[in-house]
């Protein structure tokens, strides 16, 4: 169907071929529609002028009328800046340019009234605006509406005078041209029932708001639509998958699970673990393919759940595989699981990048014959040479390290019926994000730690308290405990980072001459890493110094102290992951965050959050608010969260929940969009690109 809004942007009056090229290349605006959906990033109340005397640091953006009284160029040749004195009747301030000095000097006039826009800051008791926007105070009537919309542009755009203002004008032209020709993608009954603004009005208000109330309603409508169609897509794919794709039926609970449960389980399962296993049993017995995300904070006992799920698969004659993101983790799983299942008679193997060719061949053979029941390993598992006899279950640990495409490869190891999938993550994902990124998975949560664990105490030390830190380490080691000391990746160069760690290592050897100290970093050979980890795990070394390679999953219950050097350099979820390495035994554990005195507001907030709470979900929420959803691990590869134009997963949780509920409601009543009133929805859905959302769809 062709739509007037699909027209090439070149044909919009005021654009033409040259500007069209710029819009396409720099702003990805190809059509009328792209321009229409190129939303402002902020609005300024253009009726409000400030006096210079009123300006304060905390004002986000102001508009001031006045005149330039003089110019002055300051600094060395290469580091020049241009300073203009700008005055009104209440006082004076400075306007500062570091770039485009020549243009400013040639184009701006002294003693002529200007309107200046910008963010005021105070420096040495003087207010100034760096790189302000200026326009002549006379004839300043191009503004439409009370609020002026501001649009992002690039440097290249600005050079060719494609400024925010020009875009604003183009939006105006387009709005006049389109009038009532924007087609409404939401059915009538929706608009009425949900009391939302129709699209054409919303688009007009978002670019040319008449007042704050209308602007708010317009933004709500546009965000809702954006989130609604994503949810509708995800949920309808899920629905289809559940309808059409059969899954292996694990109907039996037999020898393996029963024997393990009776004779091998070293402890009582937590209620949360029991609940999750019940959910998994229900899924795998249903005849539909399981696609389940298991979220559980570090140390909550996910490995055991994974193992018990695998045992169910064996009881029903299927093979399983467990994939981990690092060799250390994979071999740890291998060792733990071998120990736990000793005597059960289960055939397991470990396959990683460093598995020798000869062993590899044996593994391949045993896999294909079906003799091997559980294969554990790293990315090596997804190589195409790895073929299973009857793969019934795929478990992926620490999910966020794997890309979507890698996951899909495992999905496809069976051609006819896909294996059941259990994805485990210790990085709690905020609910809003999970609903979108993993929206088509069912989610289980282990929200309870095994009993007897004492909450980890987290302490923040500035670097001048090294002495106390050493005392503390000594006291803990003398009590028989072990200590991690982790160094961040600071510089771009791995060499320098390594040097940081090595210097630290030398220093610690001097401070603690009688302790045995291990060191692990990313540049070591897998086997050497392994050997060092083993020494620490077996209690032969007391201190483990490492870069973040130990971040994920490593389990040494006797370790009770986690020292994180330069803690201000770590992200929140990473800090939380690292802290999760301790607190696994019955002893009181500690996390010491070392930092310099200079902390940015954000790193202060991160450290405060760590000291305040152990709750991974709470930390994830703070993290998402600080960084925005696009940066949360796991979302990068998904492509979702980035393409959102207006909605923000960190801030618009409520709208998202609302949109998801409505989408589910539609699907419950009309899963195939057969009702005439849903024809519009069907049409929209068909028009959406599949690529971003259909990775879980096996074919
Ligand atoms: P994670 O969820 O971080 O992968 P693990 O599976 O490594 O956690 O479990 C952390 C520790 O808790 C392990 O030492 C494990 O043996 C132990 N554990 C697991 N479940 C229980 C339980 N129900 N009771 C006591 N300890 C448990
Ligand atoms: Mg784990």
XYZ file of C-alpha atoms and ligand atoms in Angstrom:
727
model
C 0.000 0.000 0.000
C 1.404 3.353 -0.856
C 0.890 6.182 1.499
C 1.501 9.839 0.987
C 3.883 9.829 3.939
C 6.131 7.341 2.118
C 7.104 10.027 -0.371
C 10.803 10.854 -0.736
C 11.797 13.737 1.522
C 13.369 15.432 -1.503
C 9.926 16.498 -2.718
C 8.987 18.400 0.400
C 8.961 22.133 -0.427
C 12.122 23.654 1.025
C 14.146 20.453 0.804
C 15.328 19.565 -2.692
C 18.100 17.164 -3.700
C 21.003 18.706 -1.726
C 19.235 18.998 1.585
C 17.605 15.631 1.014
C 21.008 14.048 0.741
C 22.056 15.626 4.016
C 18.867 14.558 5.780
C 19.236 11.019 4.528
C 22.896 10.646 5.278
C 23.078 12.432 8.602
C 19.667 11.951 10.183
C 18.309 8.879 8.383
C 15.316 10.892 7.244
C 14.338 9.386 3.899
C 10.624 9.989 3.675
C 7.944 12.375 4.885
C 7.148 9.826 7.500
C 10.710 9.717 8.794
C 10.591 13.472 9.258
C 7.235 13.260 10.956
C 8.686 10.725 13.375
C 11.856 12.721 13.942
C 10.879 13.914 17.380
C 12.192 16.895 19.315
C 14.537 16.138 22.192
C 13.429 19.149 24.187
C 11.111 22.131 24.260
C 11.834 25.644 25.350
C 9.235 28.038 26.600
C 9.846 30.920 24.241
C 7.667 33.344 26.100
C 10.033 33.407 29.024
C 13.095 35.682 29.015
C 15.546 35.749 31.906
C 17.577 38.656 33.201
C 21.278 38.027 33.540
C 21.127 38.831 37.252
C 18.634 35.993 37.787
C 20.699 33.243 36.160
C 21.881 30.340 38.262
C 23.859 27.199 37.713
C 20.863 24.962 38.138
C 18.875 26.339 35.205
C 18.799 23.827 32.377
C 18.367 26.206 29.482
C 17.581 29.893 29.303
C 16.869 32.690 26.890
C 18.277 36.166 27.520
C 17.955 39.413 25.569
C 20.937 41.769 25.470
C 23.883 43.065 23.481
C 27.502 42.082 22.976
C 29.730 44.847 24.335
C 33.129 43.474 23.322
C 35.042 40.445 22.009
C 38.307 39.075 23.293
C 40.424 36.177 22.023
C 42.260 34.338 24.781
C 44.866 31.591 24.848
C 47.585 30.046 22.726
C 47.265 29.526 19.002
C 45.896 26.013 19.107
C 43.821 26.398 22.210
C 42.172 29.718 21.565
C 38.806 30.644 22.837
C 36.634 33.593 21.977
C 34.968 35.405 24.858
C 32.183 37.908 24.303
C 30.860 40.144 27.012
C 27.080 40.096 26.881
C 25.038 42.584 28.881
C 21.460 43.518 29.658
C 20.182 46.181 32.043
C 20.587 43.813 35.031
C 24.220 42.830 34.536
C 26.715 41.074 32.284
C 27.973 37.593 31.515
C 30.353 35.865 29.139
C 29.630 33.937 25.971
C 32.393 31.512 25.096
C 33.345 29.720 21.872
C 36.093 27.178 21.415
C 35.238 26.455 17.820
C 33.992 28.408 14.847
C 35.663 31.510 16.251
C 36.209 33.037 12.851
C 32.589 32.664 11.834
C 31.379 34.220 15.079
C 33.722 37.194 14.730
C 32.612 37.838 11.182
C 28.895 37.432 11.721
C 28.015 38.726 15.154
C 27.864 42.464 15.710
C 28.674 44.553 18.740
C 25.925 46.688 20.314
C 23.142 44.966 18.408
C 20.313 43.293 20.329
C 20.431 39.495 20.330
C 18.512 36.708 21.947
C 20.908 34.187 23.452
C 19.960 30.589 24.278
C 22.011 28.154 26.257
C 22.813 26.466 29.494
C 24.210 28.931 32.034
C 27.088 27.870 34.253
C 29.026 29.866 36.780
C 32.761 29.992 36.760
C 34.814 32.110 39.151
C 31.732 33.989 40.286
C 30.823 34.889 36.715
C 27.941 33.438 34.688
C 28.736 32.197 31.219
C 27.274 30.193 28.351
C 29.525 28.027 26.247
C 28.644 27.791 22.564
C 25.344 29.644 22.869
C 22.785 29.868 20.117
C 22.181 33.455 19.062
C 19.692 35.192 16.899
C 18.871 38.835 16.250
C 16.271 40.093 18.717
C 14.458 41.904 15.944
C 12.086 40.002 13.712
C 12.188 37.047 16.046
C 8.789 35.864 14.957
C 9.509 32.606 13.195
C 8.439 30.730 16.278
C 5.203 28.828 16.117
C 3.491 28.101 19.369
C 4.579 28.855 22.859
C 6.992 25.982 23.161
C 9.660 25.691 20.606
C 10.767 22.197 19.756
C 14.465 21.457 19.494
C 15.821 18.726 17.225
C 19.138 16.942 17.316
C 21.404 17.568 14.385
C 24.967 16.563 13.590
C 28.103 18.648 13.061
C 27.836 18.087 9.321
C 24.248 19.330 9.403
C 25.184 22.460 11.295
C 27.968 23.244 8.850
C 25.433 23.187 6.038
C 22.940 25.199 8.091
C 20.582 22.295 8.634
C 19.904 23.476 12.169
C 17.221 22.586 14.639
C 15.386 25.663 13.497
C 15.410 24.623 9.880
C 14.059 21.222 10.813
C 11.386 22.956 12.802
C 10.404 24.899 9.677
C 10.333 21.748 7.570
C 8.087 20.142 10.155
C 5.762 23.105 9.825
C 5.690 22.812 6.045
C 4.985 19.110 6.333
C 2.250 19.613 8.894
C 0.513 22.135 6.593
C 0.872 19.818 3.666
C -0.415 16.680 5.347
C -3.388 18.188 7.155
C -5.671 15.194 7.748
C -3.796 12.714 5.625
C -1.984 10.758 8.328
C -3.599 7.378 8.619
C -4.468 6.097 12.029
C -2.890 2.710 12.852
C -4.986 2.063 15.941
C -8.585 0.886 15.582
C -11.340 3.286 16.460
C -12.563 1.287 19.393
C -9.094 1.512 20.927
C -8.947 5.270 20.737
C -12.326 5.568 22.341
C -11.883 2.936 24.990
C -8.364 3.922 25.962
C -9.133 7.640 25.689
C -5.962 8.359 23.776
C -5.193 11.116 21.333
C -5.621 10.316 17.615
C -2.343 10.039 15.734
C -2.623 13.108 13.508
C -3.294 15.365 16.470
C -0.523 13.721 18.496
C 2.011 14.265 15.732
C 1.016 17.890 15.409
C 1.203 18.499 19.142
C 4.531 16.784 19.562
C 6.148 19.135 17.074
C 4.070 22.237 17.778
C 2.650 21.918 21.267
C -0.085 24.325 22.214
C 0.221 23.734 25.924
C 1.847 21.315 28.364
C -1.282 19.193 28.800
C -1.686 18.532 25.102
C 2.024 17.852 24.749
C 1.860 15.302 27.516
C -1.130 13.563 25.979
C 0.577 13.539 22.591
C 3.754 12.018 23.954
C 1.756 9.433 25.845
C -0.090 8.426 22.728
C 3.103 8.096 20.664
C 4.935 6.133 23.338
C 1.965 3.874 23.832
C 1.732 3.113 20.138
C 5.431 2.390 19.919
C 5.430 -0.004 22.849
C 2.078 -1.535 21.989
C 3.107 -2.755 18.560
C 6.340 -4.237 19.872
C 4.417 -6.113 22.542
C 1.771 -7.187 20.065
C 4.478 -8.525 17.780
C 6.366 -10.334 20.530
C 3.269 -11.820 22.074
C 1.796 -12.920 18.787
C 5.052 -14.648 17.848
C 5.017 -16.360 21.204
C 1.447 -17.382 20.649
C 2.224 -18.761 17.214
C 5.227 -20.629 18.462
C 3.189 -22.206 21.205
C 0.475 -23.156 18.770
C 2.582 -24.565 15.995
C 5.818 -25.823 17.426
C 5.661 -29.066 19.202
C 8.044 -29.785 22.000
C 9.441 -33.028 23.302
C 7.292 -34.416 26.057
C 9.249 -35.183 29.181
C 6.472 -37.175 30.766
C 8.478 -39.340 33.110
C 10.312 -38.719 36.303
C 12.524 -41.734 36.600
C 15.648 -43.262 37.971
C 18.000 -40.314 37.476
C 15.970 -37.626 39.153
C 14.633 -39.869 41.877
C 17.996 -41.305 42.812
C 19.626 -37.914 42.733
C 16.918 -36.412 44.873
C 17.063 -39.198 47.438
C 20.770 -39.939 47.636
C 22.822 -37.161 46.124
C 21.261 -33.880 47.093
C 23.582 -32.366 49.665
C 20.945 -30.026 51.058
C 17.249 -29.260 51.109
C 16.043 -27.307 48.067
C 14.834 -23.787 48.775
C 11.150 -23.092 48.205
C 12.104 -20.911 45.261
C 14.125 -23.698 43.662
C 11.196 -26.094 44.122
C 8.810 -23.611 42.546
C 11.034 -23.163 39.509
C 11.498 -26.893 39.043
C 7.727 -27.296 39.132
C 7.392 -24.617 36.455
C 9.972 -26.359 34.322
C 8.297 -29.737 34.746
C 4.999 -28.254 33.700
C 6.569 -26.719 30.578
C 8.542 -29.755 29.517
C 5.610 -32.071 30.051
C 3.138 -29.946 28.132
C 4.011 -30.997 24.609
C 5.039 -27.450 23.787
C 8.580 -26.237 23.533
C 9.835 -24.583 26.700
C 11.455 -21.177 26.359
C 12.154 -20.103 29.873
C 14.345 -17.431 31.378
C 15.526 -18.231 34.876
C 16.524 -15.156 36.797
C 18.177 -15.591 40.140
C 20.603 -13.447 42.003
C 24.196 -14.611 42.312
C 24.424 -17.542 44.679
C 20.742 -18.396 44.548
C 21.460 -21.933 43.337
C 20.646 -21.925 39.646
C 23.165 -24.646 38.802
C 21.213 -27.161 40.786
C 18.014 -26.291 38.973
C 19.849 -26.725 35.682
C 21.162 -30.112 36.710
C 17.791 -31.368 37.862
C 16.204 -30.260 34.599
C 18.889 -32.180 32.733
C 18.159 -35.263 34.834
C 14.530 -35.104 33.742
C 15.711 -35.008 30.128
C 17.852 -38.128 30.671
C 14.946 -39.908 32.327
C 13.045 -39.420 29.092
C 15.859 -40.582 26.866
C 17.137 -37.199 25.703
C 20.515 -35.524 25.743
C 21.194 -32.094 27.201
C 23.859 -29.460 26.872
C 24.927 -26.637 29.137
C 26.730 -23.670 27.693
C 28.708 -21.158 29.772
C 30.414 -17.946 28.665
C 33.968 -18.689 29.858
C 36.209 -21.718 30.130
C 36.599 -21.226 33.866
C 32.860 -21.325 34.306
C 32.318 -24.229 31.964
C 34.885 -26.361 33.715
C 33.543 -25.332 37.099
C 30.110 -26.560 36.046
C 31.689 -29.715 34.748
C 33.479 -30.383 38.024
C 30.524 -29.524 40.256
C 28.125 -31.615 38.237
C 30.479 -34.559 37.997
C 30.909 -34.507 41.749
C 27.215 -34.185 42.442
C 26.240 -36.975 40.108
C 29.075 -39.370 40.928
C 27.718 -42.900 41.063
C 24.566 -42.107 39.110
C 26.127 -43.445 35.948
C 25.631 -40.377 33.796
C 27.958 -39.756 30.861
C 29.201 -36.169 30.810
C 31.905 -34.335 28.898
C 33.501 -30.907 28.708
C 34.076 -29.246 25.358
C 35.905 -25.929 25.121
C 38.262 -24.155 22.795
C 41.190 -25.913 24.416
C 39.849 -29.460 24.120
C 42.414 -31.541 22.225
C 41.533 -32.818 18.772
C 41.669 -36.452 19.822
C 39.331 -35.942 22.740
C 37.079 -33.851 20.559
C 36.677 -36.714 18.109
C 35.687 -39.060 20.900
C 33.164 -36.536 22.205
C 31.656 -36.093 18.751
C 31.282 -39.832 18.334
C 29.699 -40.359 21.708
C 27.351 -37.459 21.099
C 26.164 -38.777 17.785
C 25.674 -42.287 19.088
C 23.703 -40.930 22.014
C 26.009 -42.421 24.606
C 26.998 -39.009 25.925
C 24.121 -37.534 27.913
C 25.305 -34.139 29.088
C 27.728 -31.964 27.178
C 29.053 -28.881 28.955
C 31.212 -26.211 27.445
C 31.711 -22.810 25.951
C 30.959 -21.394 22.516
C 32.607 -24.511 21.174
C 29.219 -26.210 21.595
C 27.618 -24.242 18.827
C 30.089 -25.193 16.144
C 28.367 -26.995 13.334
C 30.529 -30.089 13.752
C 28.867 -30.719 17.091
C 25.914 -32.976 16.309
C 23.654 -34.590 18.841
C 21.795 -37.845 18.670
C 18.692 -36.586 20.436
C 19.122 -33.164 21.945
C 16.150 -32.434 24.189
C 17.351 -29.606 26.372
C 19.625 -26.625 26.003
C 20.708 -24.713 29.088
C 22.507 -21.425 28.725
C 24.201 -20.002 31.793
C 24.877 -16.312 32.359
C 22.822 -15.548 29.346
C 23.806 -11.943 28.793
C 27.195 -12.943 27.491
C 25.698 -14.659 24.503
C 24.366 -12.930 21.487
C 20.989 -13.656 20.055
C 22.472 -15.220 16.960
C 24.541 -17.648 18.991
C 21.490 -18.713 20.903
C 19.576 -19.246 17.696
C 22.271 -21.634 16.472
C 21.691 -23.913 19.426
C 17.971 -23.677 18.838
C 18.523 -25.104 15.421
C 20.521 -28.147 16.399
C 17.367 -30.168 16.037
C 15.602 -29.765 12.795
C 12.157 -31.127 13.404
C 11.354 -30.413 16.992
C 13.314 -27.754 18.808
C 14.866 -28.613 22.151
C 13.562 -27.094 25.349
C 15.473 -23.983 26.273
C 16.419 -22.810 29.734
C 18.295 -19.544 29.848
C 19.809 -18.574 33.185
C 20.963 -15.159 34.221
C 22.336 -13.718 37.427
C 22.075 -10.196 36.165
C 18.613 -9.325 37.260
C 16.976 -7.566 34.410
C 14.543 -4.824 35.274
C 11.025 -5.936 34.624
C 10.381 -3.458 31.858
C 13.425 -4.602 30.011
C 12.665 -8.275 30.448
C 9.202 -7.689 29.022
C 10.734 -6.318 25.878
C 14.061 -7.992 25.353
C 12.871 -11.363 26.592
C 9.232 -10.644 26.003
C 8.584 -13.958 24.333
C 10.182 -16.029 27.061
C 8.441 -17.196 30.171
C 10.220 -15.930 33.218
C 10.995 -17.796 36.427
C 12.577 -16.070 39.364
C 14.548 -17.542 42.247
C 13.916 -14.843 44.785
C 15.394 -16.545 47.806
C 18.941 -17.417 48.814
C 19.798 -20.777 50.415
C 19.327 -20.603 54.175
C 22.097 -19.647 56.562
C 23.624 -17.012 54.307
C 24.384 -13.773 56.067
C 23.884 -10.654 53.984
C 27.205 -9.350 52.705
C 28.405 -6.175 54.383
C 29.642 -3.616 51.942
C 32.089 -0.911 52.973
C 33.449 2.022 51.037
C 37.072 3.055 51.720
C 38.878 5.982 50.169
C 42.380 5.155 49.058
C 43.960 6.684 52.169
C 42.673 3.759 54.220
C 44.866 1.086 52.670
C 46.375 0.348 56.091
C 42.995 -0.489 57.578
C 42.267 -2.608 54.551
C 45.459 -4.626 55.062
C 44.645 -5.068 58.742
C 41.223 -6.312 57.814
C 42.555 -8.749 55.231
C 45.079 -10.059 57.744
C 42.403 -10.611 60.357
C 40.182 -12.508 57.904
C 42.950 -14.688 56.516
C 44.104 -15.498 60.056
C 40.611 -16.785 60.680
C 41.018 -19.154 57.798
C 39.104 -17.121 55.216
C 40.160 -16.255 51.683
C 40.196 -12.937 49.891
C 39.649 -11.705 46.342
C 41.235 -8.487 45.131
C 39.942 -7.338 41.759
C 41.425 -4.754 39.452
C 39.456 -2.962 36.751
C 40.201 -2.510 33.120
C 41.284 1.077 33.273
C 43.161 1.886 30.142
C 42.505 0.988 26.573
C 45.708 -0.952 26.599
C 45.615 -4.413 28.076
C 49.301 -4.133 28.832
C 48.809 -1.201 31.162
C 45.956 -2.925 32.926
C 48.071 -5.949 33.414
C 50.778 -3.756 34.859
C 48.315 -2.371 37.400
C 47.467 -5.852 38.494
C 51.083 -6.980 38.542
C 52.194 -3.958 40.569
C 49.404 -4.715 43.001
C 50.564 -8.299 43.153
C 54.145 -7.305 43.987
C 52.893 -4.938 46.648
C 50.692 -7.561 48.261
C 53.556 -10.011 48.339
C 55.491 -7.437 50.346
C 52.597 -6.637 52.654
C 51.743 -10.302 53.256
C 54.997 -12.204 52.897
C 53.594 -15.270 54.602
C 50.482 -15.729 52.506
C 50.251 -17.580 49.253
C 48.815 -15.333 46.551
C 47.245 -16.318 43.238
C 46.883 -14.150 40.170
C 44.531 -14.605 37.227
C 44.034 -12.409 34.190
C 42.702 -12.581 30.683
C 46.071 -12.906 28.999
C 46.959 -16.164 30.691
C 46.538 -19.490 28.958
C 43.340 -21.258 29.885
C 45.240 -24.077 31.547
C 47.281 -21.678 33.707
C 44.173 -19.796 34.736
C 42.579 -23.059 35.580
C 45.531 -24.132 37.706
C 45.559 -20.867 39.669
C 41.811 -21.028 40.201
C 42.134 -24.549 41.451
C 44.835 -23.573 43.967
C 42.536 -20.899 45.340
C 39.518 -23.149 45.332
C 41.391 -25.821 47.234
C 42.502 -23.277 49.806
C 46.167 -23.522 48.882
C 46.366 -19.820 48.212
C 44.749 -17.279 50.505
C 44.477 -14.301 48.235
C 43.260 -14.252 44.660
C 44.211 -11.199 42.652
C 42.494 -10.868 39.335
C 41.035 -8.709 36.664
C 37.347 -9.077 35.990
C 37.811 -12.512 34.429
C 36.502 -13.894 37.704
C 33.384 -11.822 37.479
C 30.987 -14.491 36.470
C 29.882 -17.498 38.412
C 33.082 -18.668 40.113
C 32.203 -20.438 43.338
C 34.587 -20.583 46.324
C 32.453 -20.725 49.482
C 35.373 -20.131 51.856
C 36.190 -16.758 50.293
C 34.691 -14.090 52.533
C 36.203 -10.822 51.336
C 35.913 -9.157 47.968
C 38.118 -6.103 47.593
C 37.425 -4.075 44.483
C 40.162 -1.632 43.531
C 39.158 1.595 41.757
C 35.546 0.661 42.353
C 34.441 3.923 40.754
C 35.449 2.489 37.405
C 33.021 -0.398 37.472
C 29.430 -0.426 36.384
C 26.786 -1.291 38.935
C 25.872 -4.691 37.613
C 29.533 -5.616 37.437
C 30.074 -4.541 41.036
C 27.112 -6.619 42.065
C 28.367 -9.633 40.124
C 31.769 -9.335 41.747
C 30.307 -8.990 45.195
C 28.334 -12.141 44.530
C 31.590 -14.134 44.529
C 31.567 -13.942 48.343
C 28.827 -14.647 50.837
C 28.436 -18.222 49.621
C 29.430 -19.949 52.842
C 28.022 -19.642 56.326
C 30.566 -16.977 57.375
C 29.902 -13.254 57.466
C 31.275 -11.873 54.204
C 32.445 -8.429 53.203
C 32.838 -6.384 50.102
C 35.285 -3.490 50.277
C 34.982 -0.852 47.586
C 38.217 1.107 47.289
C 38.038 4.405 45.467
C 39.916 7.625 44.950
C 38.589 10.833 46.447
C 37.518 12.170 43.110
C 34.138 10.670 42.372
C 31.726 11.730 39.709
C 28.116 12.068 40.749
C 27.329 8.852 38.980
C 30.074 6.772 40.524
C 29.137 8.127 43.941
C 25.582 6.974 43.334
C 26.802 3.551 42.256
C 28.938 3.113 45.352
C 26.169 4.366 47.631
C 23.737 1.936 46.075
C 26.128 -0.965 46.603
C 26.651 -0.021 50.249
C 22.922 0.367 50.801
C 21.514 -2.805 49.270
C 22.240 -6.403 48.301
C 19.083 -6.709 46.240
C 20.006 -7.400 42.645
C 16.707 -6.198 41.264
C 16.933 -2.910 43.072
C 20.475 -2.501 41.781
C 19.345 -3.293 38.263
C 16.678 -0.601 38.446
C 19.182 2.009 39.630
C 21.597 0.873 36.951
C 19.041 1.258 34.211
C 18.080 4.721 35.446
C 21.724 5.789 35.529
C 22.733 4.380 32.202
C 19.571 4.144 30.195
C 18.297 0.818 28.914
C 20.432 0.742 25.798
C 23.544 0.109 27.814
C 22.266 -2.704 29.945
C 24.082 -5.886 29.114
C 22.163 -8.196 26.874
C 20.183 -5.524 25.145
C 22.901 -4.536 22.721
C 22.518 -7.575 20.576
C 18.774 -7.637 20.772
C 18.293 -4.444 18.853
C 15.284 -3.661 20.976
C 15.422 -0.652 23.192
C 17.518 1.260 20.733
C 14.984 1.632 18.040
C 12.530 3.209 20.358
C 12.040 6.765 19.241
C 10.172 8.271 22.113
C 9.494 5.653 24.734
C 12.170 4.989 27.287
C 12.281 1.604 28.952
C 13.833 3.078 32.079
C 11.151 5.679 32.547
C 8.050 4.443 30.834
C 7.528 1.212 32.695
C 3.902 1.971 33.394
C 3.040 2.726 29.807
C 4.843 -0.447 28.783
C 2.880 -2.553 31.243
C -0.322 -0.950 30.013
C 0.613 -1.602 26.393
C 1.471 -5.212 27.141
C -1.817 -5.784 28.940
C -3.786 -4.368 26.051
C -1.803 -6.426 23.539
C -2.427 -9.569 25.534
C -6.095 -8.714 25.752
C -6.344 -8.377 21.980
C -4.585 -11.719 21.454
C -6.733 -13.486 24.025
C -9.882 -12.500 22.177
C -8.668 -12.579 18.623
C -5.348 -14.426 18.290
C -5.358 -14.454 14.493
C -6.758 -10.966 14.034
C -9.836 -12.259 12.291
C -12.273 -9.726 13.664
C -12.906 -6.774 11.343
C -12.186 -4.237 14.053
C -8.666 -5.656 14.343
C -7.891 -5.541 10.640
C -5.800 -2.425 11.125
C -3.675 -4.129 13.746
C -3.055 -7.077 11.489
C -1.977 -4.797 8.713
C 0.463 -2.942 10.978
C 1.903 -6.174 12.267
C 2.527 -7.477 8.777
C 4.315 -4.267 7.953
C 6.729 -4.593 10.858
C 10.132 -5.975 10.136
C 10.487 -9.428 11.491
C 14.219 -9.507 11.943
C 14.396 -7.853 15.297
C 11.937 -10.029 17.041
C 11.800 -13.400 15.424
C 15.044 -14.934 16.615
C 13.235 -17.298 18.883
C 11.067 -18.477 16.088
C 12.436 -21.741 14.848
C 11.979 -22.827 11.323
P 24.224 -19.282 41.037
O 22.756 -19.127 41.079
O 24.938 -17.991 41.282
O 24.710 -20.001 39.818
P 25.170 -21.603 42.365
O 24.323 -22.529 41.630
O 26.608 -21.516 41.992
O 24.561 -20.162 42.308
O 25.004 -21.907 43.900
C 25.717 -21.184 44.880
C 26.065 -22.084 46.046
O 24.903 -22.419 46.793
C 26.690 -23.372 45.616
O 27.776 -23.635 46.496
C 25.572 -24.383 45.801
O 26.057 -25.676 46.093
C 24.822 -23.819 46.968
N 23.398 -24.180 47.014
C 22.552 -24.273 45.964
N 21.310 -24.595 46.374
C 21.368 -24.710 47.703
C 20.409 -25.045 48.729
N 19.144 -25.290 48.420
N 20.830 -25.059 49.999
C 22.108 -24.782 50.313
N 23.062 -24.484 49.419
C 22.709 -24.435 48.125
Mg 25.994 -19.770 38.267
